[in-house]
Short mmCIF file of C-alpha atoms in Angstrom, two decimals:
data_model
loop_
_atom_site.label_atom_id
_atom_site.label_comp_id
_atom_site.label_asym_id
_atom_site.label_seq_id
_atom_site.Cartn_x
_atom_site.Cartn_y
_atom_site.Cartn_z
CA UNK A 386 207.30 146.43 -42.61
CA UNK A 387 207.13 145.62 -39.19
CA UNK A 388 209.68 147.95 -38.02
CA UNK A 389 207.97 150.84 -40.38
CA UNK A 390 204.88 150.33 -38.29
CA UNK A 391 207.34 150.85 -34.89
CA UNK A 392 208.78 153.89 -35.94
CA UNK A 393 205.25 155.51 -36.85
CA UNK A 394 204.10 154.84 -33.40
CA UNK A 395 206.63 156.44 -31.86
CA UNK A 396 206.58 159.90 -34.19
CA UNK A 397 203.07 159.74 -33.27
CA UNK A 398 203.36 159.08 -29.82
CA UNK A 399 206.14 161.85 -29.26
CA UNK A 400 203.98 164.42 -30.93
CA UNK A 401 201.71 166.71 -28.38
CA UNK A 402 198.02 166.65 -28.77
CA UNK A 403 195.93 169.78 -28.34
CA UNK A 404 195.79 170.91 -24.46
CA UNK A 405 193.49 173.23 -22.84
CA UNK A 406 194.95 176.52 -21.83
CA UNK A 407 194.47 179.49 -19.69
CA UNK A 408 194.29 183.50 -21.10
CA UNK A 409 194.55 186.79 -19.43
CA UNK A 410 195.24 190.28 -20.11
CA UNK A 411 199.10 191.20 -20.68
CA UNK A 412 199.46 193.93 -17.99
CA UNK A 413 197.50 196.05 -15.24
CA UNK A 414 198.38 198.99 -13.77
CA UNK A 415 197.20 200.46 -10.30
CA UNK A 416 198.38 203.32 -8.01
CA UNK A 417 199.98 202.73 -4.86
CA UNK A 418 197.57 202.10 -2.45
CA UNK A 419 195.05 200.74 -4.79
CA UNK A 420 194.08 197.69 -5.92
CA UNK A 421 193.35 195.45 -9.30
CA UNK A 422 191.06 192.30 -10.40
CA UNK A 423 192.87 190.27 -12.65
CA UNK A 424 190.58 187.68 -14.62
CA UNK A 425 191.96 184.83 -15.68
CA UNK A 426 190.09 182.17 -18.47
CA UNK A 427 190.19 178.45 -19.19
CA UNK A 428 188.98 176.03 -21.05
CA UNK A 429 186.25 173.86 -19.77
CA UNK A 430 188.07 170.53 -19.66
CA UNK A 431 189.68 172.63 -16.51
CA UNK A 432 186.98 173.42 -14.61
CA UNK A 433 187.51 170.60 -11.99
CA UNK A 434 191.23 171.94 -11.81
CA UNK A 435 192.76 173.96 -9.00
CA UNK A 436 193.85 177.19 -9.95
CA UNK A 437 196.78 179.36 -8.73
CA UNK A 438 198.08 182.99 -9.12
CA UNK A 439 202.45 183.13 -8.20
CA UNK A 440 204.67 185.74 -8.56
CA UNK A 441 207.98 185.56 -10.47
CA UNK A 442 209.38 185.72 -14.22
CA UNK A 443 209.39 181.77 -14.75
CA UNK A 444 205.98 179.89 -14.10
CA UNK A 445 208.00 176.75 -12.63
CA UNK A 446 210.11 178.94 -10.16
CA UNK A 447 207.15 181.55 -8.75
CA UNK A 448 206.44 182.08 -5.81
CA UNK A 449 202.74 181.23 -4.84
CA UNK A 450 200.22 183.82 -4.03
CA UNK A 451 196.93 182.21 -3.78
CA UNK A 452 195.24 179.02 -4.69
CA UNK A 453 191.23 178.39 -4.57
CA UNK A 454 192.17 174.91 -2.62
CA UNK A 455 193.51 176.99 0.11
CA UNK A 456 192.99 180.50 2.24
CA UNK A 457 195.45 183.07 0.84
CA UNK A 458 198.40 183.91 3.37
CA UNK A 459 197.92 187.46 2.49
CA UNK A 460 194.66 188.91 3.85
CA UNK A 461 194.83 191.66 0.74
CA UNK A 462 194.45 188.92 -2.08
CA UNK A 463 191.88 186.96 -3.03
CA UNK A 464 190.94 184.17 -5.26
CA UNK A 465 187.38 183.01 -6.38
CA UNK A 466 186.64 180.30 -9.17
CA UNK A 467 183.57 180.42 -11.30
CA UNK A 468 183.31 177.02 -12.91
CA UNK A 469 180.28 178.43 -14.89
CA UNK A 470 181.68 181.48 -16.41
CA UNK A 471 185.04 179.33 -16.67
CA UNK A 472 186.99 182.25 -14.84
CA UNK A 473 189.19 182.87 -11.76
CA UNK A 474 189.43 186.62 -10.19
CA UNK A 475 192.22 187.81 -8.41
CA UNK A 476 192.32 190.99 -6.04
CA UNK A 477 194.88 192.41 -4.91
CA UNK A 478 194.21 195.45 -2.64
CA UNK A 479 196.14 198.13 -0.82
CA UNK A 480 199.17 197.57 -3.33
CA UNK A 481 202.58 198.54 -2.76
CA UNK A 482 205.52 199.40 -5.39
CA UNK A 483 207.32 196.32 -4.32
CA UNK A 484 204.70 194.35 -5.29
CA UNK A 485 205.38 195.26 -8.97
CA UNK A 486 206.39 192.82 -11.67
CA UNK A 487 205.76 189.35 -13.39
CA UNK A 488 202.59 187.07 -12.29
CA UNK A 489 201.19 183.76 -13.52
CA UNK A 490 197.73 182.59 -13.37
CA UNK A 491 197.36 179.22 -14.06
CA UNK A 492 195.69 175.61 -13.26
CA UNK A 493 197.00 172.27 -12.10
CA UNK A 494 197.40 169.23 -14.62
CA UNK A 495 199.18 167.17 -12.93
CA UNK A 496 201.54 164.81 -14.08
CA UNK A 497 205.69 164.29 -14.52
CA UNK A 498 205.84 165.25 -17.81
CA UNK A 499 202.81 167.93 -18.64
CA UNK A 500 203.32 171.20 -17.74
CA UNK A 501 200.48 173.62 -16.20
CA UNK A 502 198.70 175.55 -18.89
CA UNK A 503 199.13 179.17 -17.49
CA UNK A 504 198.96 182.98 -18.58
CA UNK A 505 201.72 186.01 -17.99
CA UNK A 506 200.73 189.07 -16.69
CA UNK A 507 203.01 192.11 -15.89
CA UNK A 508 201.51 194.26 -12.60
CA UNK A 509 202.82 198.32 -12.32
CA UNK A 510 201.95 199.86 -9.08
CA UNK A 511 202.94 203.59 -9.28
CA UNK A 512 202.71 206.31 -7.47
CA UNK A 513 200.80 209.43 -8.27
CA UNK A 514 197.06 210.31 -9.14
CA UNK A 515 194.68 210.16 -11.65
CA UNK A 516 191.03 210.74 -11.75
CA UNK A 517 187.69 208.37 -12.36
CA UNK A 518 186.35 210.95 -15.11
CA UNK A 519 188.28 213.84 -16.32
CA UNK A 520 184.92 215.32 -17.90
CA UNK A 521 182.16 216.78 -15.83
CA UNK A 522 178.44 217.76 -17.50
CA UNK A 523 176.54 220.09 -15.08
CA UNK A 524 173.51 222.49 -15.37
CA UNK A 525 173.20 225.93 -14.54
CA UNK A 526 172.51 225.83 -10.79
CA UNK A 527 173.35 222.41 -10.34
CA UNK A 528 176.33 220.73 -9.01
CA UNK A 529 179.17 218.02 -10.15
CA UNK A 530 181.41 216.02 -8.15
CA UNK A 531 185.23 214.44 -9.28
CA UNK A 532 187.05 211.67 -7.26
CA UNK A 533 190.37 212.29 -7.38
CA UNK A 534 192.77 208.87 -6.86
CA UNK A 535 196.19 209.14 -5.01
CA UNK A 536 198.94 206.70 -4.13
CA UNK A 537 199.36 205.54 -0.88
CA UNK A 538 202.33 208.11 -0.21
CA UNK A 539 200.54 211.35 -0.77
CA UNK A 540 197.33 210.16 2.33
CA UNK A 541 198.91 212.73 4.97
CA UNK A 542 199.77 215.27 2.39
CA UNK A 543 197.17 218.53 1.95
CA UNK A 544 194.69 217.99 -1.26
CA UNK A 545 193.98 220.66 -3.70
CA UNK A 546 191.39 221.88 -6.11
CA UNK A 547 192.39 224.95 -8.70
CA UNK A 548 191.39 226.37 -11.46
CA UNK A 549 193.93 226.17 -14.34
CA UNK A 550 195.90 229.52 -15.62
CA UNK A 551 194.53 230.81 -11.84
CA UNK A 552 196.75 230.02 -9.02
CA UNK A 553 195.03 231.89 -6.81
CA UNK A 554 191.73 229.85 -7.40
CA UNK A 555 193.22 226.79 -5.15
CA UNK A 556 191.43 225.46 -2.84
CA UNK A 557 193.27 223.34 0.38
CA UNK A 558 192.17 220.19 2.46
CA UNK A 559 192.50 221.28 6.13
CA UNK A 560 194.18 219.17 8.95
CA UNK A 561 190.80 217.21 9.06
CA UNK A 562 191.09 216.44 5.28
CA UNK A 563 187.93 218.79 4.56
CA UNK A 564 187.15 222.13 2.67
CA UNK A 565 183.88 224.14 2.73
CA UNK A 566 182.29 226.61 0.76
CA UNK A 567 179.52 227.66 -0.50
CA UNK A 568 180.34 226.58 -3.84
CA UNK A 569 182.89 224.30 -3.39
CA UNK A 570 183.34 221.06 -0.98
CA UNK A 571 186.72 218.66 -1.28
CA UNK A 572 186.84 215.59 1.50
CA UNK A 573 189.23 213.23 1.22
CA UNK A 574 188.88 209.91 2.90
CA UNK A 575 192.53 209.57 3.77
CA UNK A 576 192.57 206.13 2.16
CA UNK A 577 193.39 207.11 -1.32
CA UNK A 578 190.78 209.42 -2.58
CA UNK A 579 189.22 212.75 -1.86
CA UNK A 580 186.05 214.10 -3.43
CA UNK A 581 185.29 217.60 -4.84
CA UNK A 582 181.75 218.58 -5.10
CA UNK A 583 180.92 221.89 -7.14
CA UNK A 584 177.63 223.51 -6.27
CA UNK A 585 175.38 226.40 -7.42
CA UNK A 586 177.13 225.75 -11.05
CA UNK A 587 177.37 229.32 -12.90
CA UNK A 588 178.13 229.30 -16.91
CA UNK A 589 181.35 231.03 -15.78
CA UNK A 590 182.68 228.13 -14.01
CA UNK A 591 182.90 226.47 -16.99
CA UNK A 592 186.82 225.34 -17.60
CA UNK A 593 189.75 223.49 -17.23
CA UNK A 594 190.33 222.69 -13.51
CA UNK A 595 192.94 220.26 -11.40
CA UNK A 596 192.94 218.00 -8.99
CA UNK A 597 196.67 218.27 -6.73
CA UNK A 598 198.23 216.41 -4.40
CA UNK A 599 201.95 217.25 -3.51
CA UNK A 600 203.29 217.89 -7.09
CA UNK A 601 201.27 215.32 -8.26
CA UNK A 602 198.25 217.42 -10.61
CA UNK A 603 195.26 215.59 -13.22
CA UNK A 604 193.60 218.00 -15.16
CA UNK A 605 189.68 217.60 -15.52
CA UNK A 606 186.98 219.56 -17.59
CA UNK A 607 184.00 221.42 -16.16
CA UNK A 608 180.99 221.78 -18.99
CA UNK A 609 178.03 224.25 -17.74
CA UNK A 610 175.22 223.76 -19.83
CA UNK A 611 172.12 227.14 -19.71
CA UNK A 612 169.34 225.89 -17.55
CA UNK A 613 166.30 224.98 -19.17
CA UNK A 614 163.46 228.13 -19.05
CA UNK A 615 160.23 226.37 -17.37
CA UNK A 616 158.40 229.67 -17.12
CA UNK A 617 154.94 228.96 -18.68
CA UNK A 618 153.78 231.64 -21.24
CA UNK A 619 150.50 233.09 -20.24
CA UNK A 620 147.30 232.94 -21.87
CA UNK A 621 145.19 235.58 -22.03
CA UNK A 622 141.96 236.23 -24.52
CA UNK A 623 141.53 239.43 -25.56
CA UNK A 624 138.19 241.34 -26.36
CA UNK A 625 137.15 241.70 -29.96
CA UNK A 626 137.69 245.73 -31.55
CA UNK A 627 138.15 247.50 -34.01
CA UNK A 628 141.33 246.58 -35.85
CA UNK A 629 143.15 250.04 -36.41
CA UNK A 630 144.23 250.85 -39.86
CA UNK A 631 147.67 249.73 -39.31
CA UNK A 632 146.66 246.18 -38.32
CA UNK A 633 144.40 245.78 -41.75
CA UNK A 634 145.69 243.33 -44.20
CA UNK A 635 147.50 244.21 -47.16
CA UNK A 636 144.39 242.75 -49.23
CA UNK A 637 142.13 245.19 -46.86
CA UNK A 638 143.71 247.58 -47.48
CA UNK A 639 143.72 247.06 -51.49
CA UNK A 640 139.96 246.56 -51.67
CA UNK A 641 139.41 249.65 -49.23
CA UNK A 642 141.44 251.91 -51.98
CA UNK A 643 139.60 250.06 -55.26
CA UNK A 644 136.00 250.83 -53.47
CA UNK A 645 137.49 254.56 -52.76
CA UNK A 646 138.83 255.10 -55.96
CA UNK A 647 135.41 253.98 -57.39
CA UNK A 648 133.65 256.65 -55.00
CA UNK A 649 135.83 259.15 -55.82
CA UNK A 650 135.33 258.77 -59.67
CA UNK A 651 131.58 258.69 -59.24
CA UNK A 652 131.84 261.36 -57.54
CA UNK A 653 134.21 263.54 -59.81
CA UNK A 654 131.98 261.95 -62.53
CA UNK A 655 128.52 263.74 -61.08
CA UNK A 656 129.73 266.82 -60.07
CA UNK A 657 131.04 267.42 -63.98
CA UNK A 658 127.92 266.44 -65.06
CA UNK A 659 126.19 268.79 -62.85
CA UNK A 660 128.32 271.61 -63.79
CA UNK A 661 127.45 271.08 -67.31
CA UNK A 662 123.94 271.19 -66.53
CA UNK A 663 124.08 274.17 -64.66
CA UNK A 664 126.40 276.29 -67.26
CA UNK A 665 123.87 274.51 -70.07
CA UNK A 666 120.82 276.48 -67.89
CA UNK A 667 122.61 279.50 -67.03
CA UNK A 668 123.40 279.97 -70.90
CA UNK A 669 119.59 278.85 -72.03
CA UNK A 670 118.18 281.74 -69.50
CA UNK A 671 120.85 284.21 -70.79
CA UNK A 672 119.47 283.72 -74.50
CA UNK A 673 116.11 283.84 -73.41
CA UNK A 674 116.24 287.07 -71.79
CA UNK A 675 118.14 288.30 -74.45
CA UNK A 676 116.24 287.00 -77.24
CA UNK A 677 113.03 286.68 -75.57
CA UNK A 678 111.71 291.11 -76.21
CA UNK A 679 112.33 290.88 -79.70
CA UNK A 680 110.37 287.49 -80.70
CA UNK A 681 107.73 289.19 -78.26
CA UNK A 682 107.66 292.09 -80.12
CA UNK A 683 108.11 290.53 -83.40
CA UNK A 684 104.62 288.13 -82.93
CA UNK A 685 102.80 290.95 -81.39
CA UNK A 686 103.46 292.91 -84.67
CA UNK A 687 102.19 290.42 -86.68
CA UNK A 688 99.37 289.26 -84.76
CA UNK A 689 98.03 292.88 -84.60
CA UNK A 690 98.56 293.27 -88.20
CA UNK A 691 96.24 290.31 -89.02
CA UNK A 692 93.74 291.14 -86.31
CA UNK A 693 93.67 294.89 -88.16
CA UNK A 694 92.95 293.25 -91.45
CA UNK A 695 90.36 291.47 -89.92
CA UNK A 696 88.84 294.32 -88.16
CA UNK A 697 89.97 293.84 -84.96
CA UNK A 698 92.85 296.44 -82.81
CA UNK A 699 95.04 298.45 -84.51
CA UNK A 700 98.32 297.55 -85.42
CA UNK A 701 100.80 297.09 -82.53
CA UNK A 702 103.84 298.76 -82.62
CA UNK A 703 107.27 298.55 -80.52
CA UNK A 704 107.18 302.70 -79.78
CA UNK A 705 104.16 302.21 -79.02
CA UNK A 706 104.70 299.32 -76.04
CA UNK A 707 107.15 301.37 -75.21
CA UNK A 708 105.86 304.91 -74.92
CA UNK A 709 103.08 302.76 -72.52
CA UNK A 710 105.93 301.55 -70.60
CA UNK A 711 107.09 304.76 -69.87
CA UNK A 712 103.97 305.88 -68.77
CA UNK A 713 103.93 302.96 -66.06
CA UNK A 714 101.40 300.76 -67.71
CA UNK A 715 103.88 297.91 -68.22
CA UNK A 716 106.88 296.68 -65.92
CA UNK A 717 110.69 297.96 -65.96
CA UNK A 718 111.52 294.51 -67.94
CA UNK A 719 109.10 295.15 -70.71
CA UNK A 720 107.47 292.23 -70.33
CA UNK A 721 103.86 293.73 -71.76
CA UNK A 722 100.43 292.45 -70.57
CA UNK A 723 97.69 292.86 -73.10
CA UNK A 724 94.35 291.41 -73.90
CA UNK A 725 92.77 291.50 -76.88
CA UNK A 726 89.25 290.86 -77.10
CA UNK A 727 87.65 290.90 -80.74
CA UNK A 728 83.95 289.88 -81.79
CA UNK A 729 84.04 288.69 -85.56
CA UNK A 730 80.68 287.40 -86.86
CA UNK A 731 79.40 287.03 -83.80
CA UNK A 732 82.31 284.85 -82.87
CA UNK A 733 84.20 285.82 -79.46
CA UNK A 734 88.04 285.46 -80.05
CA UNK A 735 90.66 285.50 -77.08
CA UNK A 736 93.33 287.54 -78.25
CA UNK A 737 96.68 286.99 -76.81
CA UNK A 738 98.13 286.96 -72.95
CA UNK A 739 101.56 287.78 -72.32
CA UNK A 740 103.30 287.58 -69.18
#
């Protein structure tokens, strides 16, 4: 039993416990000339821990680079701890292609037998160019500006700005590194970047466009968006008139035609009944006058006869009204005037009066 206990130790004893580590990101990548930030992270049971950043495949054979319990040999690297955030930055500036390859960051243990926990990163300095934002959103009238990157090869070579599918677009970087215009503006700050600025944007400089160096070409997208109208619509009151027939509603213009409709059969409506009236007249005065002489005659006749029986005139006669008429004692439309007078038993009796 004894021994059993022995041999558990040791399994026990040779079997690693759980150690704090250190992460980072797999690889960078950084034009010549440029530089890169590398972050690396730890655990905080190593925050008291010096950290390190080497160069080399193997972690035990790098060389060293920079540690944060010493000044970096290199003035173009730098490395800064931040206990709190539990992170360590290295920069690396003004990078060179030889400077390509395998790093480590990592953090001191301590100890024979433990081993640094530590992180691989590869590093790939090229050369070339490449831009910050190949997409540009300008207004009508406004302006846009591109920084254009380069590698440290291409500083004393002429920079270009062209429009693509138009090679005679391109604009050139003079000896000072500058191009003017109204429109458009490239400087380059002989470092590893120029600047073009396009001004007094038009809707027809929308396009494809690149940024040159060399042979070395990035293509980036102009967008021209219409500029916003701010001219303020006027105001104005006008007087009150008379609306014209052609500005009257449609339901004006419905009521208008019932009310003249209504008019014009009242109208139709009176004037038939007024003709009617007027023929009925004008046919009442034509059977008068031709009816009237004979009734005339007629009642004269008999009146005379019964004032002869009674003692009175003698009889009236139509010769006889007319032979009078002929003599002028009556009127050319034998219309007769005659008075009777007769005096029976003392009575006086108004005969008849004809006009």
């Amino acid at each position: 039993m004894p021994q059993l206990l022995t041999a558990v130790f040791l399994l026990l004893a040779c079997i690693p416990a759980a150690r704090p580590g250190v992460t980072t990101v797999s690889e960078l990548s950084a034009l010549e000339g440029r530089s890169i930030a590398a972050p690396c992270h730890y655990d905080p049971a190593l925050a008291a821990h010096v950290k390190y950043w080497c160069w080399g495949i193997f972690k035990d054979t790098c060389t060293m680079v920079a540690r944060t319990d010493t000044a970096p040999s290199d003035p173009r690297v730098s490395i800064v701890d931040d206990p709190a955030q539990q992170v360590f930055t290295v920069t690396m500036a003004d990078l060179t292609e030889d400077q390509a390859g395998w790093y480590h960051c990592g953090a001191e243990e301590g100890g024979i037998w433990s081993k640094d926990p530590s992180a691989a990163v590869y590093l790939s300095v090229v050369h070339g160019m490449s831009v910050v934002n190949n997409r540009l959103d300008g207004e009508e009238g406004g302006s846009v500006a591109v920084d254009c990157l380069y590698s440290k090869r291409f500083r004393d070579i002429k920079k270009s700005w062209c429009r693509s599918g138009d090679p005679g677009s391109c604009q050139f970087t003079g000896a000072e590194g500058r191009f003017d215009s109204p429109s458009v503006t490239i400087a380059d700050d002989r470092v590893g970047a120029f600047t073009v600025t396009l001004s007094k944007l038009r809707m027809a400089d929308a396009g494809w466009y690149w940024c040159g160096v060399g042979t070395q070409k990035t293509a980036v997208q102009v967008l021209v968006t219409p500029r916003p109208s701010t001219t303020a619509v006027p105001v104005t009151s006008t007087p009150a008139v008379a609306r014209s027939p052609e500005h009257i509603s449609l339901e004006s213009q419905l009521a208008h035609r019932h009310v003249l409709g209504a008019v014009v059969v009242f109208a139709s409506f009176t004037l038939i009944v007024g003709m009617v009236l007027l023929a009925r007249k004008i046919w009442q005065r034509h059977k008068w006058t031709q009816t009237c002489p004979s009734l005339l005659h007629v009642l004269l006749q008999q009146c005379s006869r019964r004032n002869a029986d009674a003692g009175m005139f003698p009889v009236y006669s139509r010769e006889r009204a007319t032979t009078e008429a002929g003599r002028g004692a009556e009127s050319k439309t034998h219309w007769i005037h005659r008075r009777w007078i007769s005096s029976v038993q003392n009575n006086q009796i108004r005969g008849f009066y004809f006009s």
